[in-house]
Amino acid sequence: MRRDSVFIKKGIIVFILCIFASLGTTFWYTARMNGFQGFRLLLASVTTSLFWYREIFLLLVFIFIGLHFLIPIKKMYRWMFKYRWYIGIGILLFLTLMRFHGDSIAFYHNTIQSGVGNEFSTPIFGVVRPIRSDEFVVGTPNLLASLQGGNLFSVYNDVLRGTDTLNLATGVYIGLPTLILAPWKLVYAILPVEFAFSFCWYAPLIFGFLMMMELFYIISKSKLVSFVGSLLIIFSSWYLWWGFSVYFVNAPGVIVCLYYFTKESKLYKKVLLSIATALCFGSFIVNLYPAWQVPLGYMFLAIGIWLIHENWSSIKQFTKRDWLLLIGALILCFGLVANYFLSMSEYIEVINNTAYPGARFDSGSYNLNKLFYYIQSPFYAFKDIGNPSETGVFFSLFPIPTIAILWCWIKEEKKDWLTGGLLLVQIPMLIYATFGVPQIVAKITLLSYTTSFRIVDIIGLIQIFFIVILFSRYKNAERFHWIIAVSLSFGTAAIAAYYSWRDYPGYLNTIVMGVMILVIIGLSFVVMFKVNKQIQQATLIILAGISLFTGIYVRPISVGLSAIYAKPVAQEIMQITSNDKNTKWIAYGGGIETPAFAVACGAPTINSVNTYPNLSLWQKLDSDNQYNEIYNRYAHVKTVFTNNSTSFEIIQPDYIALNLSYEDIPKTGANYLFVNGELEFDTSNGYVSLEKIYDEYGASIYKLVY
């Protein structure tokens, strides 16, 4: 009883300290965001919802930190690992309930009716990342567009491109193909839009982290190693800057589900695991991005072969019922895959015949220098590097893990199939990313569908698997002599520093570069040299710290969709489209965000991003097929009005200009013009006149009168 009383008192003290710490941090952050504009303004912020959203979020963070002083750390983390899936789902539900997400749609706060909106129009933490335009200018508006109008959840929506556009390819479609493409999107049929958006934003991240940790635990049988391995992937600059690749849910999902299928005896669990295997395998197939999919396929094939070899004794004891379940799962998988590709046939046919991206072919070239960018990648969230997506990598210490694991594999009498398989599939990848391969070899191996700049990302991923294996399956294996270990560690750090200085001169100052060189030398040495358990654990904790530092600030934390829908012009657009279901719009001015904003508000916009080209419209404007090579592509479309004949021009591979003749405007069927900024329009053109119906805060709407 006395012990319980002491624990309760300590708990109350810790909780009170957490409240004060979170409130203090919230006040400080709010003052910082407001430019420290005075104590009275700071006190007034307490009355805002924004303040309390920050406070709730930070209070939970500080409570978690406080638990480290209240509960024995090992006991707490053992409990957390045991209930990891429940905790992950709980976090997802909390984020959904609070309507949190990490999209940079706050970009619209300053580009459409700048500064006008409500308190949630800007992030509660973090900053907008303009480089994520594929997300907030393409993915999010396309998704929101599919939730507008009268075709909710159907096969097509008529908002994107101002014509029928496949929801399955661009938005939300509630149907069988979505079950295998992105099953979390089905939640849009249940939850209000802002809650569903939050759920779908975090679901692949959280389930990706859990699934990778599960796979690493199967490989390592170590809680710490599996946790750190998952952190190195999910909190890497590659994963967080590019977007949350579903490959890190479905690819490890196949291995994990099959593994537990071999261990399970209860029928209902075997049925569920077989269905989950089918869904994960099918999802890997239908989420098409061959540049990463092909090398990932080889990598997980090697892991799958190891899984079969490791569990062969259990597989040999499978009953007829077990085999029927697996065959049934395979039939289900290919049935769903066939259904998906049938549903997407229109899109696939069109996109394969475009000028961009079209059909790609590559046979490799030197790009190994990218792998060494891990020396600078932890700082991308804090210092601009231009394009952190393209330079994002895993903190892999390449080539140290490959050298160390090859040595251990050779020295071990019993050869590990997992190590051997990953080393084997890495060989053609290294050749491809160093010298290239003959075209015939590239075609036969399917590597022609990737590029050397993409395949090096998967080589980096393999290094993370090697680190997991080295710290678990080979933790007691014979390693290099300390002189060799030191030499290779210094050499690796020097190469990484050289490529950073050469490719991004001045990005890291001398002090930071020196610190990172020492960190790489120290971590590489531990990987190469046999050290005691305490040093290994300390090294894993350092790797975890580097991962958290790399990823924690990459994405902003925002609430809801106010950055779009709190704008007065958004309300006006939605009012017009609700009263007139047959509108068509042209978006003018600003940048690529203007048509994206229009479709997010439900305006069928002819020059919204062509995720696949609207050939029927473009050919109306180009009857001689003169500009087919320009508009027959995935493209953002900038519209300029002209008295000359209609023409098209390329601004960059995914961005074109439509120089639209006044004479041809009626051919588009547009009857509304949304203008962001100043409008250049010859009112004496003789074909079209304008009737202004809205003008406020730099945004205007005109009715086109023919």
XYZ file of C-alpha atoms in Angstrom, residues 33-654:
622
model
C 4.923 32.122 -34.485
C 3.381 35.540 -33.760
C 6.758 37.235 -33.819
C 6.821 37.931 -30.055
C 4.309 40.772 -30.485
C 3.632 41.424 -26.825
C 2.420 39.826 -23.612
C -1.204 40.950 -24.042
C -1.457 39.313 -27.463
C 0.118 36.166 -26.037
C -2.488 35.975 -23.254
C -5.254 36.530 -25.795
C -4.045 33.462 -27.703
C -5.225 31.277 -24.798
C -8.798 31.857 -25.971
C -8.099 30.345 -29.398
C -8.660 26.741 -30.408
C -5.246 26.785 -32.070
C -3.560 27.291 -28.690
C -5.389 24.366 -27.121
C -4.724 22.046 -30.037
C -1.027 22.762 -29.535
C -1.380 22.276 -25.792
C -3.154 18.901 -26.087
C -0.540 17.638 -28.532
C 2.400 18.807 -26.418
C 0.847 17.590 -23.160
C 0.733 14.041 -24.532
C 4.353 14.353 -25.659
C 5.472 15.537 -22.225
C 3.410 12.851 -20.475
C 5.249 10.250 -22.544
C 8.575 11.826 -21.540
C 7.415 11.980 -17.903
C 6.624 8.263 -17.863
C 10.364 7.620 -18.207
C 10.813 9.055 -14.704
C 7.828 7.221 -13.279
C 8.064 3.690 -14.690
C 11.203 1.544 -15.112
C 12.275 2.199 -18.679
C 12.830 -1.428 -19.689
C 9.476 -2.441 -18.257
C 7.695 0.408 -20.047
C 9.235 -0.358 -23.423
C 8.595 -4.097 -23.068
C 4.941 -3.257 -22.441
C 4.858 -0.864 -25.393
C 6.408 -3.433 -27.700
C 3.947 -6.088 -26.563
C 0.986 -3.861 -27.356
C 2.609 -2.065 -30.324
C -0.291 -2.660 -32.714
C -2.878 -1.416 -30.212
C -0.738 1.643 -29.479
C -0.289 2.356 -33.186
C -4.013 2.085 -33.864
C -4.702 4.246 -30.780
C -2.349 6.949 -32.089
C -4.054 6.796 -35.492
C -7.486 7.205 -33.907
C -6.261 10.145 -31.801
C -4.790 11.898 -34.859
C -8.032 11.269 -36.750
C -10.209 12.603 -33.922
C -8.087 15.774 -33.746
C -8.170 16.096 -37.584
C -4.375 16.328 -37.688
C -2.474 15.782 -40.923
C 0.936 16.622 -42.389
C -0.107 17.960 -45.785
C 1.342 21.331 -46.812
C -2.022 22.687 -48.032
C -1.342 25.776 -45.890
C 0.538 26.830 -49.042
C -2.852 28.151 -50.244
C -3.086 30.482 -47.250
C -0.486 32.771 -48.825
C -1.183 32.175 -52.524
C -4.996 32.459 -52.733
C -6.524 35.508 -50.985
C -3.304 35.830 -49.004
C -3.686 35.876 -45.233
C -7.469 35.470 -45.306
C -8.873 32.473 -43.474
C -9.261 31.150 -39.945
C -6.789 30.164 -37.242
C -6.350 26.660 -38.675
C -5.322 27.939 -42.121
C -1.671 27.593 -41.065
C 0.089 24.635 -39.392
C -0.048 24.338 -35.602
C 3.544 23.064 -35.754
C 6.164 23.087 -38.461
C 6.322 24.852 -41.799
C 4.868 24.436 -45.275
C 7.052 22.399 -47.640
C 6.602 23.755 -51.203
C 8.564 20.803 -52.608
C 5.580 18.595 -51.704
C 3.511 20.160 -54.502
C 2.687 16.721 -55.898
C 0.766 16.274 -52.683
C -0.975 19.597 -52.016
C -1.373 20.663 -55.663
C -2.152 17.256 -57.189
C -3.041 14.471 -54.774
C -5.083 16.395 -52.207
C -7.081 18.631 -54.625
C -7.752 15.622 -56.874
C -9.031 13.683 -53.906
C -11.210 16.567 -52.696
C -12.513 17.096 -56.224
C -13.769 13.514 -56.312
C -15.782 14.208 -53.157
C -17.599 17.122 -54.805
C -20.596 17.174 -57.108
C -23.184 14.520 -57.776
C -20.860 11.611 -58.613
C -19.697 10.911 -55.069
C -17.640 7.686 -54.805
C -18.592 6.638 -58.351
C -16.350 5.472 -61.185
C -15.934 8.960 -62.651
C -16.022 12.545 -61.462
C -16.482 15.473 -63.838
C -14.569 18.043 -61.776
C -10.986 17.152 -62.692
C -10.055 18.332 -66.196
C -13.672 19.488 -66.575
C -14.610 16.091 -67.970
C -15.140 12.502 -66.826
C -12.017 11.408 -64.939
C -11.434 8.058 -63.253
C -11.772 8.374 -59.481
C -9.724 5.221 -59.023
C -6.735 6.905 -60.682
C -7.072 10.304 -59.072
C -9.496 10.452 -56.137
C -11.793 8.348 -53.985
C -13.688 5.438 -55.468
C -15.654 3.196 -53.138
C -15.407 -0.115 -54.915
C -13.588 -3.430 -55.057
C -10.406 -2.081 -56.753
C -9.819 0.331 -53.848
C -9.730 -2.622 -51.456
C -6.469 -3.717 -53.010
C -5.059 -0.320 -54.016
C -5.466 1.681 -50.788
C -8.049 0.078 -48.457
C -7.837 2.935 -45.927
C -9.588 5.175 -48.488
C -12.792 3.230 -47.894
C -13.099 5.216 -44.665
C -14.380 8.152 -46.753
C -17.678 6.281 -46.989
C -17.961 6.379 -43.183
C -16.301 9.509 -41.777
C -16.720 13.227 -42.560
C -14.136 14.480 -45.047
C -11.691 16.150 -42.624
C -11.604 13.115 -40.313
C -11.242 10.672 -43.213
C -8.488 12.839 -44.711
C -6.552 12.703 -41.439
C -7.017 8.934 -41.131
C -5.838 8.301 -44.692
C -2.895 10.649 -44.310
C -1.412 8.853 -41.293
C -2.562 5.268 -41.967
C 0.240 4.304 -44.419
C 2.865 5.935 -42.182
C 1.761 4.196 -38.975
C 1.020 0.814 -40.553
C 4.255 1.049 -42.537
C 6.205 1.596 -39.330
C 4.446 -1.292 -37.568
C 4.778 -3.672 -40.502
C 8.484 -2.938 -40.992
C 9.085 -3.367 -37.260
C 7.224 -6.693 -37.373
C 9.373 -7.903 -40.261
C 12.580 -6.812 -38.538
C 11.477 -8.580 -35.353
C 10.960 -11.795 -37.318
C 14.474 -11.372 -38.730
C 16.266 -10.201 -35.578
C 14.216 -11.506 -32.616
C 15.352 -8.268 -30.945
C 12.896 -5.583 -29.831
C 15.459 -2.765 -29.908
C 16.965 -3.762 -33.257
C 13.554 -4.079 -34.929
C 12.416 -0.715 -33.542
C 15.578 1.077 -34.677
C 15.459 -0.612 -38.087
C 11.916 0.636 -38.619
C 12.907 4.139 -37.492
C 15.816 4.168 -39.972
C 13.321 3.539 -42.784
C 10.142 5.405 -41.843
C 11.924 8.471 -40.412
C 14.458 8.613 -43.229
C 14.737 11.658 -45.470
C 13.857 9.404 -48.417
C 10.553 8.199 -46.980
C 9.280 11.437 -45.477
C 10.236 13.817 -48.282
C 8.966 11.604 -51.078
C 5.695 10.555 -49.478
C 4.457 7.517 -47.638
C 5.126 4.692 -50.050
C 2.595 1.883 -49.595
C 5.363 -0.546 -50.544
C 6.440 -0.395 -46.897
C 3.028 -1.689 -45.861
C 2.300 -4.287 -48.523
C 5.772 -5.741 -49.277
C 6.716 -6.572 -45.665
C 3.032 -7.409 -45.113
C 3.314 -10.392 -47.460
C 6.328 -11.764 -45.551
C 4.845 -11.085 -42.111
C 1.462 -12.644 -42.880
C 3.032 -15.724 -44.471
C 5.373 -16.138 -41.506
C 2.552 -16.105 -38.975
C 0.492 -18.343 -41.235
C 3.197 -21.020 -40.919
C 3.163 -20.674 -37.108
C -0.603 -20.480 -36.587
C -2.850 -23.461 -35.754
C -6.266 -21.825 -35.309
C -8.399 -21.945 -38.442
C -9.972 -18.478 -38.219
C -6.556 -16.863 -37.786
C -5.165 -18.804 -40.749
C -8.111 -17.625 -42.847
C -7.513 -13.996 -41.845
C -3.766 -14.300 -42.470
C -4.294 -15.846 -45.905
C -6.689 -13.033 -46.879
C -4.232 -10.426 -45.557
C -1.444 -12.060 -47.596
C -3.593 -11.867 -50.723
C -4.405 -8.197 -50.148
C -0.783 -7.244 -49.435
C 0.579 -9.121 -52.442
C -2.090 -7.688 -54.720
C -1.466 -4.197 -53.361
C 2.227 -4.499 -54.185
C 1.346 -5.426 -57.768
C -1.232 -2.720 -58.471
C 0.610 0.241 -56.914
C 2.582 0.833 -60.059
C 5.852 2.707 -59.868
C 8.310 0.341 -61.600
C 11.363 2.499 -60.853
C 11.184 1.332 -57.223
C 8.821 -1.611 -57.612
C 11.150 -3.753 -59.710
C 14.225 -3.616 -57.416
C 11.958 -3.901 -54.349
C 10.393 -6.979 -55.930
C 13.805 -8.631 -56.253
C 14.698 -7.677 -52.705
C 11.531 -9.075 -51.139
C 11.719 -12.162 -53.348
C 15.074 -12.906 -51.675
C 13.479 -12.372 -48.251
C 10.572 -14.634 -49.250
C 12.947 -17.435 -50.309
C 14.718 -17.127 -46.941
C 11.356 -17.317 -45.164
C 10.456 -20.534 -46.989
C 13.877 -22.050 -46.250
C 13.720 -21.088 -42.557
C 10.230 -22.525 -42.127
C 10.484 -25.488 -44.459
C 9.877 -28.004 -41.665
C 6.569 -26.263 -40.833
C 5.614 -25.950 -44.510
C 6.149 -29.683 -45.054
C 3.560 -30.332 -42.365
C 0.876 -28.217 -44.039
C -2.452 -29.983 -44.314
C -4.734 -29.982 -47.368
C -6.716 -27.281 -45.610
C -3.601 -25.089 -45.351
C -2.795 -25.502 -49.033
C -6.406 -24.802 -50.000
C -6.309 -21.590 -47.974
C -3.103 -20.460 -49.712
C -4.411 -21.399 -53.163
C -7.652 -19.595 -52.350
C -5.650 -16.546 -51.271
C -3.730 -16.625 -54.550
C -6.962 -16.832 -56.546
C -8.422 -13.959 -54.513
C -5.272 -11.916 -55.073
C -5.183 -12.354 -58.845
C -8.932 -11.887 -59.073
C -8.678 -8.523 -57.325
C -5.620 -7.575 -59.393
C -7.438 -8.455 -62.642
C -10.461 -6.449 -61.494
C -8.223 -3.476 -60.710
C -6.424 -3.460 -64.056
C -9.717 -3.907 -65.894
C -11.096 -0.891 -64.009
C -7.935 1.082 -64.820
C -7.572 -0.025 -68.450
C -8.655 3.364 -69.814
C -6.046 5.196 -67.733
C -3.255 2.684 -68.416
C -3.835 2.765 -72.164
C -3.768 6.555 -72.297
C -0.770 7.054 -69.990
C 1.333 4.449 -71.823
C 0.919 6.420 -75.032
C 1.846 9.809 -73.607
C 5.002 11.718 -74.381
C 5.570 12.084 -70.622
C 5.895 9.918 -68.585
C 5.034 7.402 -71.322
C 7.073 4.258 -71.752
C 10.512 4.653 -70.198
C 13.690 2.720 -70.897
C 16.972 2.861 -69.023
C 20.027 0.631 -68.848
C 21.817 2.283 -65.934
C 24.671 4.678 -65.282
C 26.789 5.970 -62.396
C 24.759 7.359 -59.508
C 26.347 5.782 -56.433
C 27.302 9.261 -55.215
C 23.676 9.764 -54.131
C 24.031 6.935 -51.595
C 26.597 8.967 -49.669
C 24.255 11.904 -49.117
C 23.405 10.426 -45.725
C 26.098 12.701 -44.315
C 23.866 15.720 -45.044
C 20.342 14.241 -45.159
C 19.548 14.708 -41.418
C 19.564 18.494 -41.976
C 17.169 18.786 -44.934
C 14.261 19.786 -42.693
C 16.282 22.607 -41.156
C 18.283 23.962 -44.106
C 17.062 24.140 -47.691
C 18.904 21.974 -50.189
C 16.710 22.709 -53.199
C 15.071 19.351 -53.811
C 15.194 17.177 -50.680
C 12.968 14.565 -52.334
C 15.522 13.783 -55.039
C 18.443 13.973 -52.601
C 16.645 12.096 -49.807
C 18.340 8.843 -48.770
C 18.429 6.298 -45.989
C 21.024 6.843 -43.263
C 22.693 3.664 -44.458
C 26.462 4.118 -43.876
C 26.978 2.597 -47.343
C 29.137 0.647 -48.173
C 30.094 -0.354 -44.612
C 27.091 -2.670 -43.942
C 27.682 -4.521 -47.233
C 31.392 -5.000 -46.536
C 30.786 -6.090 -42.932
C 28.013 -8.533 -43.712
C 29.873 -10.077 -46.657
C 32.817 -10.707 -44.321
C 30.566 -12.251 -41.661
C 28.729 -14.382 -44.230
C 32.003 -15.749 -45.585
C 33.385 -16.415 -42.091
C 30.253 -18.200 -40.822
C 30.279 -21.944 -41.478
C 26.483 -22.101 -41.751
C 25.527 -19.719 -44.525
C 22.561 -17.477 -43.771
C 20.106 -17.536 -46.694
C 18.786 -14.083 -45.878
C 22.230 -12.501 -46.041
C 23.179 -14.467 -49.133
C 19.950 -13.616 -50.920
C 20.202 -9.891 -50.247
C 23.870 -9.838 -51.268
C 22.960 -11.674 -54.465
C 20.152 -9.320 -55.547
C 22.309 -6.318 -54.685
C 25.009 -7.291 -57.180
C 23.060 -6.426 -60.376
C 21.750 -3.267 -58.701
C 25.311 -2.122 -57.931
C 26.425 -2.882 -61.492
C 23.387 -1.049 -62.865
C 24.061 2.024 -60.706
C 27.798 2.027 -61.450
C 28.526 0.983 -65.039
C 25.097 0.219 -66.460
C 24.154 -3.034 -68.218
C 23.527 -4.007 -71.857
C 20.022 -3.168 -73.081
C 19.105 -6.815 -73.576
C 20.037 -7.571 -69.946
C 18.050 -4.574 -68.748
C 14.985 -5.834 -70.647
C 15.250 -9.441 -69.458
C 15.717 -8.453 -65.810
C 13.041 -5.705 -66.042
C 15.628 -3.213 -64.797
C 14.864 -1.177 -67.914
C 11.764 0.021 -66.040
C 13.852 1.650 -63.331
C 16.673 4.203 -63.406
C 20.040 4.216 -61.684
C 18.981 7.278 -59.673
C 16.039 5.285 -58.277
C 17.707 1.910 -57.869
C 20.331 3.370 -55.528
C 17.485 4.111 -53.096
C 16.792 0.388 -52.830
C 20.512 -0.329 -52.413
C 20.368 2.055 -49.450
C 17.329 0.206 -48.114
C 19.212 -3.090 -48.313
C 21.919 -1.540 -46.117
C 19.297 -1.012 -43.380
C 18.443 -4.701 -43.557
C 22.163 -5.496 -43.308
C 22.455 -3.292 -40.206
C 19.522 -5.151 -38.625
C 21.117 -8.499 -39.458
C 24.566 -7.433 -38.211
C 23.196 -6.290 -34.843
C 21.141 -9.442 -34.334
C 22.015 -12.535 -36.355
C 25.738 -11.688 -36.513
C 26.152 -9.789 -33.256
C 28.726 -12.313 -31.983
C 30.362 -13.070 -35.330
C 34.039 -12.495 -36.047
C 34.663 -8.998 -37.416
C 37.536 -7.068 -38.955
C 40.802 -6.230 -37.220
C 40.567 -2.799 -35.618
C 43.104 -1.283 -38.031
C 41.041 -2.375 -41.040
C 37.843 -1.225 -39.332
C 39.292 2.203 -38.623
C 40.689 2.544 -42.152
C 37.399 1.619 -43.828
C 35.450 3.884 -41.476
C 37.704 6.862 -42.204
C 37.565 6.101 -45.929
C 33.770 5.955 -45.969
C 33.409 9.221 -44.042
C 35.896 10.875 -46.401
C 33.987 9.721 -49.502
C 30.678 10.922 -48.039
C 32.221 14.305 -47.189
C 33.743 14.566 -50.665
C 30.437 13.978 -52.449
C 28.645 16.435 -50.185
C 31.291 19.110 -50.805
C 31.381 18.371 -54.554
C 27.648 18.171 -55.247
C 26.386 20.660 -52.636
C 29.295 22.938 -51.773
C 28.735 24.908 -48.599
C 25.570 23.095 -47.567
C 27.237 21.833 -44.381
C 29.561 24.277 -42.658
C 32.946 23.122 -41.412
C 31.812 22.408 -37.837
C 28.732 20.400 -38.817
C 30.674 18.534 -41.475
C 33.341 17.678 -38.907
C 30.744 16.402 -36.436
C 29.053 14.256 -39.110
C 32.404 12.821 -40.192
C 33.106 11.779 -36.590
C 29.600 10.298 -36.242
C 30.010 8.261 -39.432
C 33.455 7.058 -38.394
C 32.200 6.014 -34.963
C 29.067 4.232 -36.221
C 30.935 2.555 -39.068
C 33.612 1.315 -36.689
C 31.014 -0.348 -34.448
C 29.486 -2.048 -37.501
C 32.917 -3.283 -38.658
C 34.524 -4.199 -35.324
C 33.354 -6.621 -32.659
C 32.249 -4.587 -29.620
C 30.438 -5.468 -26.417
C 26.669 -5.496 -25.949
C 26.538 -2.115 -24.222
C 28.296 -0.353 -27.106
C 26.035 -2.079 -29.617
C 22.962 -0.881 -27.727
C 24.362 2.641 -27.441
C 25.007 2.629 -31.193
C 21.421 1.568 -31.890
C 20.128 4.357 -29.649
C 22.314 6.872 -31.516
C 20.914 5.613 -34.838
C 17.400 6.018 -33.415
C 18.257 9.579 -32.352
C 19.615 10.443 -35.800
C 16.450 9.045 -37.410
C 14.162 11.084 -35.152
C 16.242 14.218 -35.742
C 16.066 13.615 -39.509
C 12.333 13.100 -39.723
C 10.565 14.783 -36.820
C 10.397 18.238 -38.449
C 9.962 17.291 -42.110
C 6.161 17.402 -42.228
C 4.043 20.151 -40.669
C 1.155 19.299 -38.340
C -2.043 20.966 -39.507
C -5.701 20.718 -38.507
C -8.434 20.131 -41.061
C -8.802 21.719 -44.479
C -9.326 25.360 -43.519
C -6.405 26.450 -45.715
C -8.773 25.862 -48.625
C -12.335 25.980 -47.363
C -11.997 28.982 -45.014
C -11.301 31.193 -48.020
C -14.260 33.423 -49.021
C -13.655 32.614 -52.691
C -13.884 28.888 -51.910
C -17.340 29.445 -50.436
C -18.333 31.454 -53.512
C -17.137 28.755 -55.923
C -18.971 26.042 -54.000
C -22.141 28.154 -53.945
C -22.014 28.650 -57.720
C -21.355 24.969 -58.469
C -24.123 23.841 -56.098
C -26.629 26.111 -57.855
C -25.452 25.240 -61.362
C -24.404 21.628 -61.840
C -23.316 22.152 -65.463
C -20.566 24.724 -64.988
C -17.144 24.537 -66.556
C -14.297 26.747 -65.418
C -10.968 28.140 -66.529
C -8.493 29.005 -63.755
C -6.190 31.905 -64.492
C -3.221 33.517 -62.779
C -0.975 32.547 -59.899
C 0.874 29.306 -60.416
C -0.075 25.647 -60.648
C -1.971 26.006 -57.368
C -4.785 28.106 -58.920
C -6.546 25.351 -60.928
C -5.814 22.927 -58.071
C -7.659 25.218 -55.648
C -10.581 25.494 -58.062
C -11.110 21.735 -58.368
C -10.727 21.271 -54.604
C -13.749 23.588 -54.306
C -15.716 21.521 -56.817
C -15.280 23.686 -59.935
C -14.973 21.516 -63.096
C -11.795 23.143 -64.404
C -10.592 22.396 -67.921
C -6.986 23.373 -67.185
C -6.604 21.482 -63.909
C -3.682 19.086 -63.813
C -3.990 16.456 -66.520
C -3.030 13.315 -64.638
C -3.837 11.828 -68.001
C -4.426 14.062 -71.031
C -7.891 15.306 -71.978
C -7.266 14.543 -75.643
C -10.853 15.157 -76.729
C -10.583 18.804 -75.612
C -7.017 19.425 -76.764
C -7.758 18.003 -80.215
C -10.733 20.380 -80.535
C -8.263 23.212 -80.042
C -5.624 21.576 -82.276
C -7.502 20.107 -85.219
C -4.270 19.650 -87.207
C -2.665 17.615 -84.407
C 0.254 20.033 -84.516
C 0.904 20.080 -80.762
C 0.123 16.476 -79.826
C 3.645 15.861 -78.539
C 3.215 18.783 -76.128
C -0.211 18.170 -74.586
C -0.247 14.379 -74.775
C 1.315 14.036 -71.336
C 0.834 14.284 -67.596
C 0.863 18.048 -67.177
C -0.049 21.105 -65.168
C -1.683 23.596 -67.525
C -1.121 27.336 -67.472
C -3.682 29.300 -69.512
C -2.929 32.565 -71.312
C -5.475 34.368 -73.503
C -4.376 35.556 -76.928
C -5.717 37.122 -80.116
C -3.499 34.760 -82.117
C -4.296 31.160 -83.000
C -4.388 28.683 -80.135
C -1.034 27.060 -79.432
C 0.687 24.929 -76.796
C 4.217 25.157 -75.454
C 6.304 23.203 -72.944
C 7.447 25.035 -69.825
C 8.975 21.909 -68.296
C 8.281 18.184 -68.800
C 5.183 18.207 -66.562
